[in-house]
PDB file of C-alpha atoms and ligand atoms in Angstrom:
ATOM      1  CA  GLN A1335      47.359 -28.006  19.462  1.00  0.00           C
ATOM      2  CA  ALA A1336      47.090 -24.342  18.471  1.00  0.00           C
ATOM      3  CA  ARG A1337      46.519 -23.629  14.725  1.00  0.00           C
ATOM      4  CA  LYS A1338      48.929 -21.055  13.531  1.00  0.00           C
ATOM      5  CA  ARG A1339      46.967 -20.125  10.459  1.00  0.00           C
ATOM      6  CA  PHE A1340      44.013 -19.443  12.569  1.00  0.00           C
ATOM      7  CA  GLY A1341      46.179 -16.849  14.579  1.00  0.00           C
ATOM      8  CA  GLN A1342      45.423 -19.093  17.901  1.00  0.00           C
ATOM      9  CA  ASN A1343      47.377 -18.013  20.861  1.00  0.00           C
ATOM     10  CA  PHE A1344      45.099 -18.876  24.008  1.00  0.00           C
ATOM     11  CA  LEU A1345      44.744 -16.831  27.042  1.00  0.00           C
ATOM     12  CA  THR A1346      46.289 -18.475  30.049  1.00  0.00           C
ATOM     13  CA  ASP A1347      46.773 -15.669  32.768  1.00  0.00           C
ATOM     14  CA  THR A1348      43.794 -15.553  34.866  1.00  0.00           C
ATOM     15  CA  GLY A1349      44.611 -12.105  36.376  1.00  0.00           C
ATOM     16  CA  ILE A1350      44.299 -10.739  32.845  1.00  0.00           C
ATOM     17  CA  ILE A1351      41.285 -12.532  31.950  1.00  0.00           C
ATOM     18  CA  THR A1352      39.392 -11.199  35.382  1.00  0.00           C
ATOM     19  CA  ARG A1353      40.826  -7.631  34.506  1.00  0.00           C
ATOM     20  CA  LEU A1354      39.687  -7.653  31.008  1.00  0.00           C
ATOM     21  CA  VAL A1355      35.915  -9.246  31.832  1.00  0.00           C
ATOM     22  CA  ARG A1356      36.141  -6.425  34.995  1.00  0.00           C
ATOM     23  CA  SER A1357      36.765  -3.768  32.095  1.00  0.00           C
ATOM     24  CA  ILE A1358      34.175  -5.101  29.857  1.00  0.00           C
ATOM     25  CA  ALA A1359      31.623  -5.057  32.754  1.00  0.00           C
ATOM     26  CA  PRO A1360      29.037  -7.455  31.556  1.00  0.00           C
ATOM     27  CA  ARG A1361      25.487  -7.097  32.696  1.00  0.00           C
ATOM     28  CA  ALA A1362      23.146  -9.948  32.387  1.00  0.00           C
ATOM     29  CA  ASP A1363      20.857  -8.812  30.097  1.00  0.00           C
ATOM     30  CA  ASP A1364      23.367  -7.532  27.422  1.00  0.00           C
ATOM     31  CA  LEU A1365      23.600  -8.491  23.953  1.00  0.00           C
ATOM     32  CA  MET A1366      27.219  -9.736  23.443  1.00  0.00           C
ATOM     33  CA  VAL A1367      29.198 -11.450  20.886  1.00  0.00           C
ATOM     34  CA  GLU A1368      32.686 -12.967  21.257  1.00  0.00           C
ATOM     35  CA  ILE A1369      34.771 -13.247  18.410  1.00  0.00           C
ATOM     36  CA  GLY A1370      37.068 -16.161  18.315  1.00  0.00           C
ATOM     37  CA  PRO A1371      36.200 -17.987  21.393  1.00  0.00           C
ATOM     38  CA  GLY A1372      38.947 -20.601  21.080  1.00  0.00           C
ATOM     39  CA  GLN A1373      38.951 -23.011  23.937  1.00  0.00           C
ATOM     40  CA  GLY A1374      36.681 -20.660  26.061  1.00  0.00           C
ATOM     41  CA  ALA A1375      39.219 -18.767  28.164  1.00  0.00           C
ATOM     42  CA  LEU A1376      37.030 -15.719  28.150  1.00  0.00           C
ATOM     43  CA  THR A1377      33.736 -17.308  27.109  1.00  0.00           C
ATOM     44  CA  ARG A1378      33.294 -18.998  30.521  1.00  0.00           C
ATOM     45  CA  PRO A1379      33.732 -16.168  32.721  1.00  0.00           C
ATOM     46  CA  LEU A1380      31.556 -13.984  30.296  1.00  0.00           C
ATOM     47  CA  MET A1381      28.643 -16.763  30.448  1.00  0.00           C
ATOM     48  CA  ASP A1382      28.981 -16.528  34.256  1.00  0.00           C
ATOM     49  CA  GLU A1383      27.856 -12.984  34.033  1.00  0.00           C
ATOM     50  CA  LEU A1384      25.257 -13.104  31.140  1.00  0.00           C
ATOM     51  CA  GLU A1385      22.129 -14.968  30.574  1.00  0.00           C
ATOM     52  CA  HIS A1386      23.179 -15.369  26.981  1.00  0.00           C
ATOM     53  CA  LEU A1387      26.292 -15.042  24.841  1.00  0.00           C
ATOM     54  CA  HIS A1388      26.758 -15.536  21.006  1.00  0.00           C
ATOM     55  CA  ALA A1389      30.503 -16.670  19.799  1.00  0.00           C
ATOM     56  CA  VAL A1390      31.621 -16.819  16.271  1.00  0.00           C
ATOM     57  CA  GLU A1391      34.371 -19.202  15.869  1.00  0.00           C
ATOM     58  CA  LEU A1392      35.999 -20.603  12.277  1.00  0.00           C
ATOM     59  CA  ASP A1393      37.634 -23.904  13.591  1.00  0.00           C
ATOM     60  CA  ARG A1394      35.290 -26.548  13.612  1.00  0.00           C
ATOM     61  CA  ASP A1395      37.429 -28.768  16.089  1.00  0.00           C
ATOM     62  CA  LEU A1396      37.091 -25.950  18.316  1.00  0.00           C
ATOM     63  CA  ILE A1397      33.428 -25.266  17.838  1.00  0.00           C
ATOM     64  CA  ALA A1398      32.802 -29.044  18.888  1.00  0.00           C
ATOM     65  CA  LEU A1399      35.265 -28.772  21.999  1.00  0.00           C
ATOM     66  CA  LEU A1400      32.923 -25.698  23.269  1.00  0.00           C
ATOM     67  CA  GLN A1401      29.652 -27.754  22.320  1.00  0.00           C
ATOM     68  CA  ARG A1402      30.928 -30.601  24.666  1.00  0.00           C
ATOM     69  CA  THR A1403      31.949 -28.346  27.532  1.00  0.00           C
ATOM     70  CA  LEU A1404      29.908 -25.396  27.702  1.00  0.00           C
ATOM     71  CA  SER A1405      26.099 -24.926  28.486  1.00  0.00           C
ATOM     72  CA  GLU A1406      24.639 -24.767  25.056  1.00  0.00           C
ATOM     73  CA  ARG A1407      21.104 -23.211  26.489  1.00  0.00           C
ATOM     74  CA  ARG A1408      23.316 -19.904  27.236  1.00  0.00           C
ATOM     75  CA  LEU A1409      25.606 -19.999  24.457  1.00  0.00           C
ATOM     76  CA  THR A1410      24.906 -20.020  20.739  1.00  0.00           C
ATOM     77  CA  LEU A1411      27.817 -20.999  18.737  1.00  0.00           C
ATOM     78  CA  HIS A1412      28.141 -19.710  15.153  1.00  0.00           C
ATOM     79  CA  GLN A1413      30.825 -21.625  12.947  1.00  0.00           C
ATOM     80  CA  ALA A1414      31.535 -18.641  10.705  1.00  0.00           C
ATOM     81  CA  ASP A1415      34.438 -16.558   9.403  1.00  0.00           C
ATOM     82  CA  ALA A1416      33.990 -13.424  11.347  1.00  0.00           C
ATOM     83  CA  LEU A1417      35.173 -11.230   8.356  1.00  0.00           C
ATOM     84  CA  ARG A1418      32.095 -12.293   6.487  1.00  0.00           C
ATOM     85  CA  PHE A1419      29.657 -12.658   9.423  1.00  0.00           C
ATOM     86  CA  ASP A1420      26.738 -10.257   9.495  1.00  0.00           C
ATOM     87  CA  PHE A1421      26.514  -9.351  12.964  1.00  0.00           C
ATOM     88  CA  SER A1422      23.066  -7.433  12.511  1.00  0.00           C
ATOM     89  CA  THR A1423      21.504 -10.544  12.295  1.00  0.00           C
ATOM     90  CA  LEU A1424      22.300 -11.326  16.188  1.00  0.00           C
ATOM     91  CA  VAL A1425      19.789  -8.583  17.032  1.00  0.00           C
ATOM     92  CA  PRO A1426      16.249  -9.818  17.382  1.00  0.00           C
ATOM     93  CA  GLU A1427      13.514  -8.149  15.467  1.00  0.00           C
ATOM     94  CA  GLY A1428      12.150  -5.367  17.452  1.00  0.00           C
ATOM     95  CA  ASP A1429      14.910  -5.428  19.842  1.00  0.00           C
ATOM     96  CA  THR A1430      16.343  -2.156  21.098  1.00  0.00           C
ATOM     97  CA  ARG A1431      19.640  -3.404  22.409  1.00  0.00           C
ATOM     98  CA  ARG A1432      23.018  -2.884  20.566  1.00  0.00           C
ATOM     99  CA  LEU A1433      25.649  -5.437  20.125  1.00  0.00           C
ATOM    100  CA  ARG A1434      28.645  -5.548  22.778  1.00  0.00           C
ATOM    101  CA  VAL A1435      31.287  -7.195  20.687  1.00  0.00           C
ATOM    102  CA  VAL A1436      34.367  -8.518  22.539  1.00  0.00           C
ATOM    103  CA  GLY A1437      37.247 -10.896  21.476  1.00  0.00           C
ATOM    104  CA  ASN A1438      40.922 -11.766  21.764  1.00  0.00           C
ATOM    105  CA  LEU A1439      41.330 -11.525  17.855  1.00  0.00           C
ATOM    106  CA  PRO A1440      43.412 -13.400  15.764  1.00  0.00           C
ATOM    107  CA  TYR A1441      46.183 -10.723  14.760  1.00  0.00           C
ATOM    108  CA  ASN A1442      46.497 -11.709  11.121  1.00  0.00           C
ATOM    109  CA  ILE A1443      42.861 -10.400  10.375  1.00  0.00           C
ATOM    110  CA  SER A1444      42.218  -7.701  12.743  1.00  0.00           C
ATOM    111  CA  THR A1445      42.744  -4.701  10.440  1.00  0.00           C
ATOM    112  CA  PRO A1446      39.892  -6.208   7.793  1.00  0.00           C
ATOM    113  CA  LEU A1447      37.925  -7.279  10.742  1.00  0.00           C
ATOM    114  CA  MET A1448      38.125  -3.724  12.311  1.00  0.00           C
ATOM    115  CA  PHE A1449      36.824  -2.281   9.020  1.00  0.00           C
ATOM    116  CA  HIS A1450      34.079  -5.076   8.604  1.00  0.00           C
ATOM    117  CA  LEU A1451      32.746  -4.242  11.954  1.00  0.00           C
ATOM    118  CA  ILE A1452      32.691  -0.558  11.267  1.00  0.00           C
ATOM    119  CA  SER A1453      30.668  -1.373   8.162  1.00  0.00           C
ATOM    120  CA  GLN A1454      28.097  -2.552  10.655  1.00  0.00           C
ATOM    121  CA  ILE A1455      28.737  -0.011  13.418  1.00  0.00           C
ATOM    122  CA  HIS A1456      24.928   1.072  13.793  1.00  0.00           C
ATOM    123  CA  VAL A1457      24.015  -2.253  15.516  1.00  0.00           C
ATOM    124  CA  VAL A1458      27.360  -1.939  17.733  1.00  0.00           C
ATOM    125  CA  GLN A1459      27.020  -0.537  21.506  1.00  0.00           C
ATOM    126  CA  ASP A1460      30.551  -1.052  22.281  1.00  0.00           C
ATOM    127  CA  MET A1461      33.792  -3.146  21.702  1.00  0.00           C
ATOM    128  CA  HIS A1462      36.580  -4.520  23.673  1.00  0.00           C
ATOM    129  CA  PHE A1463      39.590  -6.272  21.793  1.00  0.00           C
ATOM    130  CA  MET A1464      42.920  -7.672  22.564  1.00  0.00           C
ATOM    131  CA  LEU A1465      45.127  -6.813  19.771  1.00  0.00           C
ATOM    132  CA  GLN A1466      48.577  -6.591  18.710  1.00  0.00           C
ATOM    133  CA  LYS A1467      49.987  -3.394  21.162  1.00  0.00           C
ATOM    134  CA  GLU A1468      50.981  -1.615  17.968  1.00  0.00           C
ATOM    135  CA  MET A1469      47.553  -1.787  16.474  1.00  0.00           C
ATOM    136  CA  VAL A1470      45.923  -0.479  19.677  1.00  0.00           C
ATOM    137  CA  ASP A1471      48.765   2.355  19.246  1.00  0.00           C
ATOM    138  CA  ARG A1472      47.446   3.343  16.004  1.00  0.00           C
ATOM    139  CA  LEU A1473      43.658   3.035  16.843  1.00  0.00           C
ATOM    140  CA  VAL A1474      44.139   5.420  19.764  1.00  0.00           C
ATOM    141  CA  ALA A1475      46.859   7.702  18.179  1.00  0.00           C
ATOM    142  CA  VAL A1476      46.546  11.580  17.864  1.00  0.00           C
ATOM    143  CA  PRO A1477      47.527  13.610  14.684  1.00  0.00           C
ATOM    144  CA  GLY A1478      51.351  14.456  14.581  1.00  0.00           C
ATOM    145  CA  THR A1479      52.803  11.289  15.592  1.00  0.00           C
ATOM    146  CA  SER A1480      54.030   8.181  13.341  1.00  0.00           C
ATOM    147  CA  ASP A1481      51.201   6.239  14.677  1.00  0.00           C
ATOM    148  CA  TRP A1482      48.301   8.340  13.385  1.00  0.00           C
ATOM    149  CA  GLY A1483      47.192   7.305   9.856  1.00  0.00           C
ATOM    150  CA  ARG A1484      44.423   5.528   7.909  1.00  0.00           C
ATOM    151  CA  LEU A1485      43.414   3.067  10.447  1.00  0.00           C
ATOM    152  CA  SER A1486      43.062   5.752  13.236  1.00  0.00           C
ATOM    153  CA  ILE A1487      41.282   8.335  10.922  1.00  0.00           C
ATOM    154  CA  MET A1488      38.679   5.908   9.887  1.00  0.00           C
ATOM    155  CA  ILE A1489      38.288   4.363  13.406  1.00  0.00           C
ATOM    156  CA  GLN A1490      37.859   7.375  15.228  1.00  0.00           C
ATOM    157  CA  TYR A1491      35.547   9.104  12.549  1.00  0.00           C
ATOM    158  CA  HIS A1492      32.999   6.441  14.078  1.00  0.00           C
ATOM    159  CA  CYS A1493      34.506   5.720  17.505  1.00  0.00           C
ATOM    160  CA  GLN A1494      35.863   6.995  20.634  1.00  0.00           C
ATOM    161  CA  THR A1495      38.960   4.843  21.400  1.00  0.00           C
ATOM    162  CA  ASP A1496      40.527   4.172  24.663  1.00  0.00           C
ATOM    163  CA  PHE A1497      43.887   2.274  25.570  1.00  0.00           C
ATOM    164  CA  LEU A1498      42.836  -0.096  28.621  1.00  0.00           C
ATOM    165  CA  PHE A1499      46.122  -2.143  29.478  1.00  0.00           C
ATOM    166  CA  MET A1500      48.998  -3.926  28.134  1.00  0.00           C
ATOM    167  CA  VAL A1501      49.067  -7.690  28.128  1.00  0.00           C
ATOM    168  CA  PRO A1502      52.655  -9.595  27.909  1.00  0.00           C
ATOM    169  CA  PRO A1503      53.463 -12.798  25.744  1.00  0.00           C
ATOM    170  CA  GLU A1504      53.549 -14.815  28.551  1.00  0.00           C
ATOM    171  CA  SER A1505      49.795 -14.542  29.340  1.00  0.00           C
ATOM    172  CA  PHE A1506      49.147 -16.874  26.174  1.00  0.00           C
ATOM    173  CA  SER A1507      49.972 -20.086  25.251  1.00  0.00           C
ATOM    174  CA  PRO A1508      51.695 -20.515  23.181  1.00  0.00           C
ATOM    175  CA  ALA A1509      53.278 -17.009  23.659  1.00  0.00           C
ATOM    176  CA  PRO A1510      53.134 -14.696  20.751  1.00  0.00           C
ATOM    177  CA  LYS A1511      56.027 -12.936  19.476  1.00  0.00           C
ATOM    178  CA  VAL A1512      54.739  -9.348  20.115  1.00  0.00           C
ATOM    179  CA  ASP A1513      53.137  -7.510  23.053  1.00  0.00           C
ATOM    180  CA  SER A1514      49.401  -7.145  23.140  1.00  0.00           C
ATOM    181  CA  ALA A1515      46.759  -4.440  24.559  1.00  0.00           C
ATOM    182  CA  ILE A1516      43.337  -4.230  25.240  1.00  0.00           C
ATOM    183  CA  VAL A1517      41.436  -1.397  23.485  1.00  0.00           C
ATOM    184  CA  ARG A1518      37.856  -0.163  24.140  1.00  0.00           C
ATOM    185  CA  LEU A1519      35.870   1.334  21.122  1.00  0.00           C
ATOM    186  CA  VAL A1520      32.859   3.302  21.778  1.00  0.00           C
ATOM    187  CA  PRO A1521      30.714   4.672  18.742  1.00  0.00           C
ATOM    188  CA  HIS A1522      29.918   8.019  18.879  1.00  0.00           C
ATOM    189  CA  GLN A1523      26.302   9.150  19.558  1.00  0.00           C
ATOM    190  CA  THR A1524      26.650  11.783  17.219  1.00  0.00           C
ATOM    191  CA  LEU A1525      29.712  12.042  14.740  1.00  0.00           C
ATOM    192  CA  PRO A1526      32.119  14.661  15.500  1.00  0.00           C
ATOM    193  CA  HIS A1527      33.274  15.477  11.934  1.00  0.00           C
ATOM    194  CA  PRO A1528      30.311  13.818   9.715  1.00  0.00           C
ATOM    195  CA  VAL A1529      31.242  13.984   5.786  1.00  0.00           C
ATOM    196  CA  THR A1530      28.627  14.228   3.051  1.00  0.00           C
ATOM    197  CA  ASP A1531      30.098  11.479   0.897  1.00  0.00           C
ATOM    198  CA  TYR A1532      31.663   8.961   3.169  1.00  0.00           C
ATOM    199  CA  PRO A1533      33.130   6.602   0.211  1.00  0.00           C
ATOM    200  CA  ARG A1534      34.647   9.628  -1.181  1.00  0.00           C
ATOM    201  CA  PHE A1535      36.383  10.671   2.235  1.00  0.00           C
ATOM    202  CA  ALA A1536      37.255   7.127   2.908  1.00  0.00           C
ATOM    203  CA  ALA A1537      39.205   6.985  -0.645  1.00  0.00           C
ATOM    204  CA  LEU A1538      40.545  10.492  -0.164  1.00  0.00           C
ATOM    205  CA  VAL A1539      42.366   9.212   3.364  1.00  0.00           C
ATOM    206  CA  ASN A1540      43.462   6.235   1.746  1.00  0.00           C
ATOM    207  CA  GLN A1541      45.089   7.572  -1.233  1.00  0.00           C
ATOM    208  CA  VAL A1542      46.770  10.623   0.786  1.00  0.00           C
ATOM    209  CA  PHE A1543      48.329   7.963   3.103  1.00  0.00           C
ATOM    210  CA  THR A1544      49.806   5.921   0.348  1.00  0.00           C
ATOM    211  CA  GLN A1545      52.166   9.053   0.025  1.00  0.00           C
ATOM    212  CA  ARG A1546      52.706   9.607   3.612  1.00  0.00           C
ATOM    213  CA  ARG A1547      56.252  11.318   3.398  1.00  0.00           C
ATOM    214  CA  LYS A1548      55.122  13.791   0.698  1.00  0.00           C
ATOM    215  CA  ALA A1549      53.183  16.995   1.104  1.00  0.00           C
ATOM    216  CA  ILE A1550      49.221  16.495   0.897  1.00  0.00           C
ATOM    217  CA  ARG A1551      48.996  18.403  -2.297  1.00  0.00           C
ATOM    218  CA  ASN A1552      50.701  15.393  -4.091  1.00  0.00           C
ATOM    219  CA  GLY A1553      48.381  12.911  -2.676  1.00  0.00           C
ATOM    220  CA  LEU A1554      45.162  14.908  -3.439  1.00  0.00           C
ATOM    221  CA  LYS A1555      46.008  15.557  -6.740  1.00  0.00           C
ATOM    222  CA  SER A1556      43.010  13.353  -8.199  1.00  0.00           C
ATOM    223  CA  PHE A1557      40.736  15.092  -5.421  1.00  0.00           C
ATOM    224  CA  LEU A1558      41.478  18.953  -5.286  1.00  0.00           C
ATOM    225  CA  ALA A1559      43.808  21.206  -6.493  1.00  0.00           C
ATOM    226  CA  PRO A1560      46.020  22.954  -4.204  1.00  0.00           C
ATOM    227  CA  ALA A1561      43.972  26.090  -4.225  1.00  0.00           C
ATOM    228  CA  GLU A1562      40.824  24.099  -3.211  1.00  0.00           C
ATOM    229  CA  ILE A1563      42.936  22.590  -0.419  1.00  0.00           C
ATOM    230  CA  GLU A1564      43.695  26.146   0.824  1.00  0.00           C
ATOM    231  CA  ALA A1565      40.161  27.207   0.338  1.00  0.00           C
ATOM    232  CA  ALA A1566      39.464  24.396   2.589  1.00  0.00           C
ATOM    233  CA  GLY A1567      41.613  26.015   5.381  1.00  0.00           C
ATOM    234  CA  ILE A1568      44.354  23.613   5.217  1.00  0.00           C
ATOM    235  CA  ASP A1569      48.047  24.313   4.006  1.00  0.00           C
ATOM    236  CA  PRO A1570      48.802  21.983   1.159  1.00  0.00           C
ATOM    237  CA  GLY A1571      52.366  21.987   2.062  1.00  0.00           C
ATOM    238  CA  LEU A1572      51.591  19.816   5.049  1.00  0.00           C
ATOM    239  CA  ARG A1573      52.286  16.322   5.357  1.00  0.00           C
ATOM    240  CA  PRO A1574      49.334  13.690   5.993  1.00  0.00           C
ATOM    241  CA  GLU A1575      49.988  12.831   9.460  1.00  0.00           C
ATOM    242  CA  GLN A1576      49.912  16.444  10.260  1.00  0.00           C
ATOM    243  CA  LEU A1577      46.188  16.629   9.641  1.00  0.00           C
ATOM    244  CA  SER A1578      43.675  16.095  12.358  1.00  0.00           C
ATOM    245  CA  LEU A1579      40.320  14.084  11.503  1.00  0.00           C
ATOM    246  CA  ALA A1580      38.468  17.452  11.159  1.00  0.00           C
ATOM    247  CA  ASP A1581      40.832  18.390   8.289  1.00  0.00           C
ATOM    248  CA  PHE A1582      40.330  15.103   6.469  1.00  0.00           C
ATOM    249  CA  ALA A1583      36.414  15.676   6.963  1.00  0.00           C
ATOM    250  CA  ALA A1584      36.977  19.070   5.461  1.00  0.00           C
ATOM    251  CA  LEU A1585      39.053  17.743   2.606  1.00  0.00           C
ATOM    252  CA  GLY A1586      36.483  14.911   1.841  1.00  0.00           C
ATOM    253  CA  ASN A1587      33.816  17.486   1.968  1.00  0.00           C
ATOM    254  CA  ALA A1588      35.563  19.713  -0.323  1.00  0.00           C
ATOM    255  CA  ALA A1589      36.183  17.053  -2.887  1.00  0.00           C
ATOM    256  CA  ALA A1590      32.532  15.892  -2.397  1.00  0.00           C
ATOM    257  CA  ALA A1591      31.642  19.462  -3.605  1.00  0.00           C
ATOM    258  CA  ARG A1592      33.773  19.906  -6.337  1.00  0.00           C
ATOM    259  CA  ALA A1593      32.644  16.355  -7.674  1.00  0.00           C
ATOM    260  CA  SER A1594      29.159  17.375  -7.661  1.00  0.00           C
ATOM    261  CA  HIS A1595      29.805  20.695  -9.260  1.00  0.00           C
ATOM    262  CA  ALA A1596      31.718  19.046 -11.953  1.00  0.00           C
TER     263      ALA A1596
HETATM  264  N1  SAM B 678      39.553 -16.330  22.883  1.00  0.00           N
HETATM  265  C1  SAM B 678      40.472 -17.361  22.784  1.00  0.00           C
HETATM  266  C2  SAM B 678      41.551 -16.938  24.168  1.00  0.00           C
HETATM  267  O1  SAM B 678      41.484 -15.929  24.358  1.00  0.00           O
HETATM  268  O2  SAM B 678      42.177 -17.902  24.590  1.00  0.00           O
HETATM  269  C3  SAM B 678      40.951 -17.557  21.692  1.00  0.00           C
HETATM  270  C4  SAM B 678      41.989 -16.342  21.177  1.00  0.00           C
HETATM  271  S1  SAM B 678      42.919 -16.788  19.706  1.00  0.00           S
HETATM  272  C5  SAM B 678      43.917 -15.477  19.701  1.00  0.00           C
HETATM  273  C6  SAM B 678      41.862 -16.513  18.190  1.00  0.00           C
HETATM  274  C7  SAM B 678      40.613 -17.383  17.918  1.00  0.00           C
HETATM  275  O3  SAM B 678      39.850 -16.844  16.552  1.00  0.00           O
HETATM  276  C8  SAM B 678      41.165 -18.978  17.703  1.00  0.00           C
HETATM  277  O4  SAM B 678      40.147 -19.629  18.446  1.00  0.00           O
HETATM  278  C9  SAM B 678      40.773 -18.712  16.178  1.00  0.00           C
HETATM  279  O5  SAM B 678      40.448 -20.214  15.999  1.00  0.00           O
HETATM  280  C10 SAM B 678      39.633 -17.712  15.746  1.00  0.00           C
HETATM  281  N2  SAM B 678      39.656 -17.273  14.395  1.00  0.00           N
HETATM  282  C11 SAM B 678      40.855 -17.286  13.690  1.00  0.00           C
HETATM  283  N3  SAM B 678      40.047 -16.566  12.447  1.00  0.00           N
HETATM  284  C12 SAM B 678      39.026 -16.436  12.693  1.00  0.00           C
HETATM  285  C13 SAM B 678      37.929 -15.971  11.678  1.00  0.00           C
HETATM  286  N4  SAM B 678      38.147 -15.455  10.540  1.00  0.00           N
HETATM  287  N5  SAM B 678      36.712 -15.978  12.411  1.00  0.00           N
HETATM  288  C14 SAM B 678      36.164 -16.178  13.612  1.00  0.00           C
HETATM  289  N6  SAM B 678      37.052 -16.861  14.200  1.00  0.00           N
HETATM  290  C15 SAM B 678      38.336 -16.821  13.830  1.00  0.00           C
END
């Protein structure tokens, strides 16, 4: 019996599972963690390719089920909330590998989970997720579109994002009400648009998108005056969705410079 409050929709489509595992392309010695293994639909085929797998699952009953059915020698189960889980503890001391993170995520927590993982991005090699299609559209969005927003900017600041393929509701049991899609996130080796004060940059992006239909001079009031926005090379009359990641980084850096002179 699937638990709605845990966002449980189990993958049943073997064609999709095969395609997803092929996209992940596990290598035997990868350091991999699955978030939300559920009944093991993805866990089993991943274990077939790997020497070892970690999995983080919140539901005690599913943990018990997985313990009964899967080889514990090659699987470490963590009964925990992925939103609070310290993923860096999975990297053994002195190990140079970084984590490959995979999961058919519970859609009700996918945005906070994305931000939680970003806060630990230094231990991550790559991430493959099944998500609500609308969320994947936002993760891979480009400036000037309605999908471009806080999520796109904050994730693309850290990662290259790729839409891999769509997954229809019939691929799950029970079938969700929405379309799903697979996304790949790969942390940039060097940040394309580094900022000097990340918390201020994050606050600025957040603030400006609370007034997404207004000119940025309004949303940026507490950070920069219109003349300072112009001095950063950006027209204060533009709306937030018209600005690129580079523009936001420039505004963030201007706001940081202003604050340090104040
Ligand atoms: N991977 C399985 C599959 O594809 O069939 C299950 C996917 S189901 C959409 C999401 C899974 O995440 C469920 O097993 C659910 O219990 C688990 N889950 C929900 N909230 C969680 C949380 N905060 N931390 C860890 N796991 C969670």
